[in-house]
mmCIF file of C-alpha atoms (C1' of nucleotides) in Angstrom:
data_model
loop_
_atom_site.group_PDB
_atom_site.id
_atom_site.type_symbol
_atom_site.label_atom_id
_atom_site.label_comp_id
_atom_site.label_asym_id
_atom_site.label_seq_id
_atom_site.Cartn_x
_atom_site.Cartn_y
_atom_site.Cartn_z
ATOM 1 C CA UNK B 63 5.513 4.697 23.015
ATOM 2 C CA UNK B 64 4.196 2.102 25.154
ATOM 3 C CA UNK B 65 3.199 -0.456 22.375
ATOM 4 C CA UNK B 66 2.193 -3.299 24.387
ATOM 5 C CA UNK B 67 1.140 -6.327 22.424
ATOM 6 C CA UNK B 68 -1.808 -5.063 20.439
ATOM 7 C CA UNK B 69 -0.096 -2.435 18.532
ATOM 8 C CA UNK B 70 -2.591 -1.056 16.004
ATOM 9 C CA UNK B 71 -3.140 2.514 16.289
ATOM 10 C CA UNK B 72 -1.666 4.480 13.500
ATOM 11 C CA UNK B 73 -3.882 7.550 13.443
ATOM 12 C CA UNK B 74 -4.038 10.056 16.211
ATOM 13 C CA UNK B 75 -7.810 10.458 15.917
ATOM 14 C CA UNK B 76 -8.724 7.219 17.742
ATOM 15 C CA UNK B 77 -9.010 5.705 14.364
ATOM 16 C CA UNK B 78 -8.254 2.060 14.319
ATOM 17 C CA UNK B 79 -6.597 0.827 10.995
ATOM 18 C CA UNK B 80 -7.756 -2.389 10.024
ATOM 19 C CA UNK B 81 -5.092 -5.150 9.437
ATOM 20 C CA UNK B 82 -4.865 -6.426 6.170
ATOM 21 C CA UNK B 83 -2.984 -8.977 4.160
ATOM 22 C CA UNK B 84 -1.421 -9.176 0.557
ATOM 23 C CA UNK B 85 -2.630 -11.525 -2.004
ATOM 24 C CA UNK B 86 0.721 -13.492 -1.683
ATOM 25 C CA UNK B 87 0.269 -13.785 2.072
ATOM 26 C CA UNK B 88 -3.193 -15.248 1.815
ATOM 27 C CA UNK B 89 -2.058 -17.480 -0.881
ATOM 28 C CA UNK B 90 0.583 -18.906 1.538
ATOM 29 C CA UNK B 91 -1.845 -19.419 4.381
ATOM 30 C CA UNK B 92 -4.064 -21.332 2.103
ATOM 31 C CA UNK B 93 -1.227 -23.167 0.371
ATOM 32 C CA UNK B 94 -2.623 -21.976 -3.113
ATOM 33 C CA UNK B 95 -1.482 -19.832 -5.876
ATOM 34 C CA UNK B 96 -2.171 -16.142 -5.663
ATOM 35 C CA UNK B 97 -4.271 -16.288 -8.725
ATOM 36 C CA UNK B 98 -6.619 -18.544 -6.839
ATOM 37 C CA UNK B 99 -7.226 -16.061 -4.044
ATOM 38 C CA UNK B 100 -8.068 -13.561 -6.825
ATOM 39 C CA UNK B 101 -10.629 -15.755 -8.154
ATOM 40 C CA UNK B 102 -12.155 -16.059 -4.650
ATOM 41 C CA UNK B 103 -12.291 -12.358 -4.458
ATOM 42 C CA UNK B 104 -13.820 -12.029 -7.905
ATOM 43 C CA UNK B 105 -16.263 -14.676 -7.098
ATOM 44 C CA UNK B 106 -17.432 -12.705 -3.972
ATOM 45 C CA UNK B 107 -16.295 -15.422 -1.789
ATOM 46 C CA UNK B 108 -13.739 -13.141 -0.039
ATOM 47 C CA UNK B 109 -13.956 -9.541 0.511
ATOM 48 C CA UNK B 110 -11.224 -7.307 -0.743
ATOM 49 C CA UNK B 111 -9.989 -3.573 -0.419
ATOM 50 C CA UNK B 112 -8.574 -2.247 -3.346
ATOM 51 C CA UNK B 113 -5.520 -0.030 -3.501
ATOM 52 C CA UNK B 114 -5.717 3.231 -5.585
ATOM 53 C CA UNK B 115 -3.587 1.083 -8.070
ATOM 54 C CA UNK B 116 -6.147 -1.657 -8.004
ATOM 55 C CA UNK B 117 -4.251 -4.184 -6.192
ATOM 56 C CA UNK B 118 -6.186 -6.375 -3.618
ATOM 57 C CA UNK B 119 -5.861 -6.414 0.114
ATOM 58 C CA UNK B 120 -7.670 -8.768 2.287
ATOM 59 C CA UNK B 121 -8.869 -8.476 5.963
ATOM 60 C CA UNK B 122 -6.884 -10.593 8.303
ATOM 61 C CA UNK B 123 -9.613 -11.295 10.610
ATOM 62 C CA UNK B 124 -12.045 -12.578 7.803
ATOM 63 C CA UNK B 125 -8.791 -14.797 6.550
ATOM 64 C CA UNK B 126 -8.345 -16.373 10.027
ATOM 65 C CA UNK B 127 -11.997 -17.082 10.299
ATOM 66 C CA UNK B 128 -11.999 -18.842 7.203
ATOM 67 C CA UNK B 129 -8.747 -20.854 7.919
ATOM 68 C CA UNK B 130 -10.098 -21.617 11.250
ATOM 69 C CA UNK B 131 -13.080 -23.478 9.592
ATOM 70 C CA UNK B 132 -15.297 -20.274 10.514
ATOM 71 C CA UNK T 59 -28.229 24.863 16.469
ATOM 72 C CA UNK T 60 -25.816 27.728 16.232
ATOM 73 C CA UNK T 61 -22.425 25.703 16.522
ATOM 74 C CA UNK T 62 -23.334 22.269 15.173
ATOM 75 C CA UNK T 63 -19.544 21.097 15.366
ATOM 76 C CA UNK T 64 -19.766 17.464 16.744
ATOM 77 C CA UNK T 65 -16.422 17.749 18.203
ATOM 78 C CA UNK T 66 -13.752 19.491 16.969
ATOM 79 C CA UNK T 67 -10.272 20.854 18.000
ATOM 80 C CA UNK T 68 -10.409 24.551 19.002
ATOM 81 C CA UNK T 69 -9.040 27.237 16.603
ATOM 82 C CA UNK T 70 -8.534 30.797 17.308
ATOM 83 C CA UNK T 71 -10.613 32.777 14.935
ATOM 84 C CA UNK T 72 -13.392 30.152 14.640
ATOM 85 C CA UNK T 73 -11.212 28.247 12.199
ATOM 86 C CA UNK T 74 -11.555 24.557 11.741
ATOM 87 C CA UNK T 75 -8.258 22.615 11.293
ATOM 88 C CA UNK T 76 -8.556 19.780 9.240
ATOM 89 C CA UNK T 77 -7.262 16.312 10.606
ATOM 90 C CA UNK T 78 -4.355 15.265 8.581
ATOM 91 C CA UNK T 79 -2.366 11.868 8.461
ATOM 92 C CA UNK T 80 1.289 11.181 7.556
ATOM 93 C CA UNK T 81 2.485 9.033 4.698
ATOM 94 C CA UNK T 82 3.203 6.190 7.186
ATOM 95 C CA UNK T 83 -0.154 6.314 8.608
ATOM 96 C CA UNK T 84 -1.838 6.168 5.185
ATOM 97 C CA UNK T 85 0.269 3.222 4.166
ATOM 98 C CA UNK T 86 -0.504 1.400 7.040
ATOM 99 C CA UNK T 87 -4.161 1.742 6.173
ATOM 100 C CA UNK T 88 -3.863 0.461 2.942
ATOM 101 C CA UNK T 89 -1.054 -2.174 3.697
ATOM 102 C CA UNK T 90 1.248 -0.446 1.176
ATOM 103 C CA UNK T 91 4.662 1.128 1.309
ATOM 104 C CA UNK T 92 4.932 4.797 2.058
ATOM 105 C CA UNK T 93 6.618 5.404 -1.191
ATOM 106 C CA UNK T 94 3.313 4.110 -2.880
ATOM 107 C CA UNK T 95 1.251 6.545 -1.138
ATOM 108 C CA UNK T 96 3.582 9.395 -2.213
ATOM 109 C CA UNK T 97 3.263 7.913 -5.956
ATOM 110 C CA UNK T 98 -0.362 8.237 -5.524
ATOM 111 C CA UNK T 99 -0.073 11.796 -4.584
ATOM 112 C CA UNK T 100 2.256 12.483 -7.524
ATOM 113 C CA UNK T 101 -0.349 11.069 -9.773
ATOM 114 C CA UNK T 102 -3.109 13.219 -8.611
ATOM 115 C CA UNK T 103 -5.012 10.165 -7.245
ATOM 116 C CA UNK T 104 -4.787 11.501 -3.576
ATOM 117 C CA UNK T 105 -4.786 15.061 -2.752
ATOM 118 C CA UNK T 106 -1.992 16.251 -0.654
ATOM 119 C CA UNK T 107 -0.947 18.999 1.531
ATOM 120 C CA UNK T 108 2.737 20.012 1.819
ATOM 121 C CA UNK T 109 4.710 21.309 4.781
ATOM 122 C CA UNK T 110 7.044 24.043 4.281
ATOM 123 C CA UNK T 111 10.012 21.517 4.115
ATOM 124 C CA UNK T 112 8.437 19.524 1.337
ATOM 125 C CA UNK T 113 6.685 16.716 3.267
ATOM 126 C CA UNK T 114 3.261 15.647 2.477
ATOM 127 C CA UNK T 115 0.126 15.301 4.688
ATOM 128 C CA UNK T 116 -3.068 13.696 3.753
ATOM 129 C CA UNK T 117 -6.690 14.476 4.514
ATOM 130 C CA UNK T 118 -7.957 11.702 6.743
ATOM 131 C CA UNK T 119 -11.602 12.339 5.606
ATOM 132 C CA UNK T 120 -10.621 11.575 1.912
ATOM 133 C CA UNK T 121 -8.352 8.594 2.876
ATOM 134 C CA UNK T 122 -11.250 6.990 4.831
ATOM 135 C CA UNK T 123 -13.489 7.465 1.973
ATOM 136 C CA UNK T 124 -11.065 5.912 -0.508
ATOM 137 C CA UNK T 125 -10.677 2.832 1.997
ATOM 138 C CA UNK T 126 -14.433 2.366 2.333
ATOM 139 C CA UNK T 127 -14.771 2.089 -1.438
ATOM 140 C CA UNK T 128 -16.067 5.529 -1.714
ATOM 141 C "C1'" DT Z 170 21.302 23.460 19.714
ATOM 142 C "C1'" DT Z 171 21.459 18.099 19.191
ATOM 143 C "C1'" DC Z 172 19.462 13.845 17.758
ATOM 144 C "C1'" DC Z 173 16.989 10.323 14.974
ATOM 145 C "C1'" DA Z 174 12.858 8.312 12.922
ATOM 146 C "C1'" DG Z 175 10.496 9.577 8.805
ATOM 147 C "C1'" DT Z 176 10.291 11.488 4.465
ATOM 148 C "C1'" DA Z 177 11.566 12.660 -0.527
ATOM 149 C "C1'" DG Z 178 14.071 11.770 -4.656
ATOM 150 C "C1'" DG Z 179 15.724 8.295 -8.164
ATOM 151 C "C1'" DG Z 180 16.437 3.669 -10.068
ATOM 152 C "C1'" DT Z 181 15.519 -1.344 -10.131
ATOM 153 C "C1'" DA Z 182 13.452 -5.897 -8.974
ATOM 154 C "C1'" DA Z 183 9.302 -8.367 -7.593
ATOM 155 C "C1'" DT Z 184 4.027 -8.855 -7.425
ATOM 156 C "C1'" DT Z 185 -0.419 -8.338 -9.154
ATOM 157 C "C1'" DG Z 186 -4.304 -7.787 -12.331
ATOM 158 C "C1'" DG Z 187 -6.523 -9.224 -16.476
ATOM 159 C "C1'" DG Z 188 -7.446 -12.472 -20.374
ATOM 160 C "C1'" DG Z 189 -7.296 -16.727 -22.224
ATOM 161 C "C1'" DA Z 190 -5.946 -21.718 -23.050
ATOM 162 C "C1'" DG Z 191 -5.002 -26.400 -20.860
ATOM 163 C "C1'" DC W 59 -16.316 -26.714 -11.349
ATOM 164 C "C1'" DG W 60 -12.093 -25.527 -9.532
ATOM 165 C "C1'" DT W 61 -7.010 -24.825 -9.773
ATOM 166 C "C1'" DG W 62 -2.300 -23.823 -11.711
ATOM 167 C "C1'" DT W 63 0.281 -22.129 -15.656
ATOM 168 C "C1'" DC W 64 1.505 -18.646 -19.733
ATOM 169 C "C1'" DC W 65 1.399 -13.900 -21.606
ATOM 170 C "C1'" DC W 66 1.782 -8.726 -21.037
ATOM 171 C "C1'" DA W 67 1.204 -4.366 -18.797
ATOM 172 C "C1'" DA W 68 0.736 -1.755 -14.761
ATOM 173 C "C1'" DT W 69 1.423 -1.365 -9.917
ATOM 174 C "C1'" DT W 70 3.825 -1.915 -5.867
ATOM 175 C "C1'" DA W 71 8.377 -3.091 -3.022
ATOM 176 C "C1'" DC W 72 13.254 -2.552 -1.726
ATOM 177 C "C1'" DC W 73 17.643 -0.422 -2.437
ATOM 178 C "C1'" DC W 74 20.334 3.945 -1.654
ATOM 179 C "C1'" DT W 75 21.604 9.302 -0.028
ATOM 180 C "C1'" DA W 76 20.235 13.669 1.592
ATOM 181 C "C1'" DC W 77 16.805 16.743 3.996
ATOM 182 C "C1'" DT W 78 12.850 17.519 7.262
ATOM 183 C "C1'" DG W 79 10.016 17.344 11.543
ATOM 184 C "C1'" DG W 80 9.244 17.220 16.586
#
DNA sequence: TTCCAGTAGGGTAATTGGGGAG
DNA sequence: CGTGTCCCAATTACCCTACTGG
């Protein structure tokens, strides 16, 4: 496997899996409580993807942009 | 339009093989542990195809729909 | 055939969601 | 108005050993 630096492909169909972050990871990045991140998602300030069990996952790209000040 | 197959793998007998994903691939897409994907399959939340050795394979189409909130 | 990363199990600890009060 | 903390139930992550897939 020639995984250079941008290793992202996980599906053989040329399908690109999107990098996601857990609530705890986002909370750490913003230096807030995970509950606060959940509130942001509920308020629509932050888009979230749900696991089949109901847990939230956040787009790394979106979080990075918000951290960078957009 | 006789064969409107957009672009699919060839199969003897005009049979269309369905794109399948491994537990690790599905786990990466949802940002969860492969064991969690197995749990989803056992709970019936996600349909799975079993290999002759007992390993599970998942339909890429179904996984993508679940990811997109379908 | 051998090799080994990945998977299936089971069991237990850690996160998360949701509500609600401060 | 926004955040951190408490509760409980549900979901998920990590531990191990044995077997499968390419």
